[in-house]
XYZ file of C-alpha atoms in Angstrom:
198
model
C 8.650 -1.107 15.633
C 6.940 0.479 12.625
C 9.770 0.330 10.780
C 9.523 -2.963 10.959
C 5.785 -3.262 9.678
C 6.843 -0.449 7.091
C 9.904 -3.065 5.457
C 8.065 -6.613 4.958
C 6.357 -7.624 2.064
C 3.064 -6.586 1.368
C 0.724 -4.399 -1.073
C 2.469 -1.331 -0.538
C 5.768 -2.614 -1.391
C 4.653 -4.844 -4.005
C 3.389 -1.732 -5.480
C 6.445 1.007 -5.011
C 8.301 -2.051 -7.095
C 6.193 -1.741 -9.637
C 5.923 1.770 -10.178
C 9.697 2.403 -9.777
C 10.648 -0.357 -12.364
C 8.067 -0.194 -14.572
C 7.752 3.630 -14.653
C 10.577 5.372 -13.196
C 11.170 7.245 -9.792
C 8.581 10.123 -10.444
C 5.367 7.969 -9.812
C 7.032 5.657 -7.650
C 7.406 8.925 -5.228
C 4.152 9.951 -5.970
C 3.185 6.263 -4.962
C 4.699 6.653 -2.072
C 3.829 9.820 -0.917
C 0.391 8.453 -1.510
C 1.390 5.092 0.594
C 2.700 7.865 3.911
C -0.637 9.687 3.527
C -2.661 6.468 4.526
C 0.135 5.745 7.258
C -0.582 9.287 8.708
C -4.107 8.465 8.171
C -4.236 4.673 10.426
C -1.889 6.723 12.482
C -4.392 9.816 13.353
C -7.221 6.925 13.485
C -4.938 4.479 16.057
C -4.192 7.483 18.163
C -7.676 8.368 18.412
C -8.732 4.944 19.001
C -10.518 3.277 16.085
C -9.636 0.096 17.759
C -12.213 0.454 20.110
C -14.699 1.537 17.519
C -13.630 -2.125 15.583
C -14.696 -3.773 19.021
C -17.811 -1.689 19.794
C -19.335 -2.023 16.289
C -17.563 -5.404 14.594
C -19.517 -4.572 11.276
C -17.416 -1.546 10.752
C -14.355 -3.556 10.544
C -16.401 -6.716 8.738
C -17.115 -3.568 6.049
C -13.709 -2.095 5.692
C -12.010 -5.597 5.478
C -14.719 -6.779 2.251
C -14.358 -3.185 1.041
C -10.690 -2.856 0.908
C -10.036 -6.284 -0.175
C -12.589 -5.867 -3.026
C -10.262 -2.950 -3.925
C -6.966 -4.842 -3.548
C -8.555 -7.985 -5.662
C -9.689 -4.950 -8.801
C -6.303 -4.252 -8.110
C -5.047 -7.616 -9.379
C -7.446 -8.210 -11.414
C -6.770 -5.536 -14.087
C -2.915 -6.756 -13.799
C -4.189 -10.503 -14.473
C -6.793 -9.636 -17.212
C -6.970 -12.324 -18.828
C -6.036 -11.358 -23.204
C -3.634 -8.741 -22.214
C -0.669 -10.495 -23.200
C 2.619 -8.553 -23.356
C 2.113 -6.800 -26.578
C -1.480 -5.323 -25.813
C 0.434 -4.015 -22.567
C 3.485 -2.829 -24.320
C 1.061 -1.134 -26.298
C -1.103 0.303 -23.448
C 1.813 1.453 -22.026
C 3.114 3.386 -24.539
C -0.247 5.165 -25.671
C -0.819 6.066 -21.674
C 2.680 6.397 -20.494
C 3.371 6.555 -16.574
C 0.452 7.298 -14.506
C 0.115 10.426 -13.430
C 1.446 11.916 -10.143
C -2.729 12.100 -9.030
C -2.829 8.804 -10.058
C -0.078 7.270 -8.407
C -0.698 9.261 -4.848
C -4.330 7.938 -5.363
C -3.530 3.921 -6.241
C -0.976 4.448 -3.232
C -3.115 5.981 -0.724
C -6.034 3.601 -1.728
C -4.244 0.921 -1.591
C -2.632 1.489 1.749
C -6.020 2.684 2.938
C -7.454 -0.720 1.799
C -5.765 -3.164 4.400
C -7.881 -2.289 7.647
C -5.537 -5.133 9.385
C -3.258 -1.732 9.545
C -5.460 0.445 11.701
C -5.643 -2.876 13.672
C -1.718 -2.826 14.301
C -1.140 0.832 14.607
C -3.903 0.556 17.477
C -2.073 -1.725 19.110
C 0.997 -0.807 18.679
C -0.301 2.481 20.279
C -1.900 1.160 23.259
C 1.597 -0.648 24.289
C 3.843 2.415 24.007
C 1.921 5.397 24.608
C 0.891 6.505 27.894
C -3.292 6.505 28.201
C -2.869 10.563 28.914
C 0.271 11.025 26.586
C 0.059 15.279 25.453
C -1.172 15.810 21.839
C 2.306 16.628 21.010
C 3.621 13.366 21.407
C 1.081 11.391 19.855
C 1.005 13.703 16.439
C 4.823 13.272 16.815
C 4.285 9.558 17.033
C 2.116 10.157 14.290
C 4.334 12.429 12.165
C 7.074 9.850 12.938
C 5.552 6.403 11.263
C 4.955 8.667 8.277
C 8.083 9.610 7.809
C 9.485 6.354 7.976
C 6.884 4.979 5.496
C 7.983 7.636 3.567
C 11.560 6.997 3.560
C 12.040 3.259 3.445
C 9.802 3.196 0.278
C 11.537 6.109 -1.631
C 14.505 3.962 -0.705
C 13.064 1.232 -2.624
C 11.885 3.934 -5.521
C 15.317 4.901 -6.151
C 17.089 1.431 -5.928
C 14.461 0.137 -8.466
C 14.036 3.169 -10.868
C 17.484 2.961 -11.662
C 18.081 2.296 -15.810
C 20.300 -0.885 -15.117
C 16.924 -2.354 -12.761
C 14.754 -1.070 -15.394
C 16.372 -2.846 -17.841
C 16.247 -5.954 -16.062
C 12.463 -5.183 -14.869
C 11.270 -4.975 -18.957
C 12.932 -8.476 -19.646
C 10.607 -10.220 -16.875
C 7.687 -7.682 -16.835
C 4.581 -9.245 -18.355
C 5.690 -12.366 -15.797
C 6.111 -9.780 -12.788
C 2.507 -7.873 -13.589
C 0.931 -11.455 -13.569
C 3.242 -12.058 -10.296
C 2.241 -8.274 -8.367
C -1.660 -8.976 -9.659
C -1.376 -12.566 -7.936
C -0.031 -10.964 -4.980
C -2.224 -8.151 -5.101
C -5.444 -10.276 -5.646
C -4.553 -12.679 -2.850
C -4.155 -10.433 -0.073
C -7.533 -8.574 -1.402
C -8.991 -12.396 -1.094
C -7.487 -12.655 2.284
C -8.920 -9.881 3.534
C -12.947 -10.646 1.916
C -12.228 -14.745 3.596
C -11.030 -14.256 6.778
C -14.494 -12.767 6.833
C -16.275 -15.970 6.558
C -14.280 -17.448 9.412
């Protein structure tokens, strides 16, 4: 079943894309190593409940939603900044280069961290298929188990996209695809910060 969470559409994947075909395989791993550090993260926190904490105090979850979908919206933001046409970013890019491997654990972790709609799911998803008294061994192997498959469908998608001939194809629409992934990014961020107000 998490596999299934781990392969649709969302921030995580929207960024792995972008790292892999804008920067090559190294930071998209690193983004994804940072992306199965958050799942082991929502994992430890479903096993040990923080569903129940989201129900017993609502403002905790009210706080992580605005928090992490401020983040998400920065996020898209500094891709949709408005001025930084395609040469200022061709430009950027070459006097930065690729983000570092810190960096690209961190913007992975961060943003996987951001989407509390996760530790939500994993909750659930916990409650339905492990037993209320399962040993620790099972539930870190649970644990240990959705991390490995976040890890490995997303370096699947590192190495598909970080090869030259997707590369190649990536720098031909990239200025259109950063406004596209800061859209994307932006409106999940605003998701998260409206569904507040309902």
């Amino acid at each position: 079943m998490w596999l299934l969470a781990a392969i649709s559409p969302g921030p995580n994947f929207v960024l792995v894309v972008r790292n892999a075909s804008r920067h090559g395989l190294g930071p998209a791993l690193w983004t994804t190593a940072g992306i199965a550090t958050a799942t082991l993260v929502w994992g430890l926190a479903g096993a040990l409940g923080i569903r129940a904490l989201f129900i017993a105090a609502p403002w905790a979850y009210t706080g992580l939603k605005v928090i992490g979908g401020a983040y998400l919206i920065w996020l898209g933001l500094r891709l949709l900044r408005p001025g930084a046409g395609r040469r200022a970013a061709v430009d950027a890019d070459r006097q930065s280069g690729a983000p570092s491997g810190t960096a690209a654990w961190a913007t992975g972790l961060g943003t996987n961290l951001a989407n509390p709609k996760t530790a939500v799911f994993v909750s659930s998803l916990f409650a339905t298929t492990m037993p209320a008294h399962a040993p620790v061994y099972d539930t870190l192997a649970a644990v240990g188990l959705m991390g490995a498959v976040s890890a490995m469908w997303y370096s699947i998608v590192a190495v598909a996209l970080s090869r030259p001939r997707a590369r190649r194809t990536f720098e031909r629409v990239r200025h259109v695809f950063d406004r596209l992934v800061g859209a994307v990014l932006a409106g999940f961020g605003l998701d998260l910060v409206v569904s507040n107000a309902r």
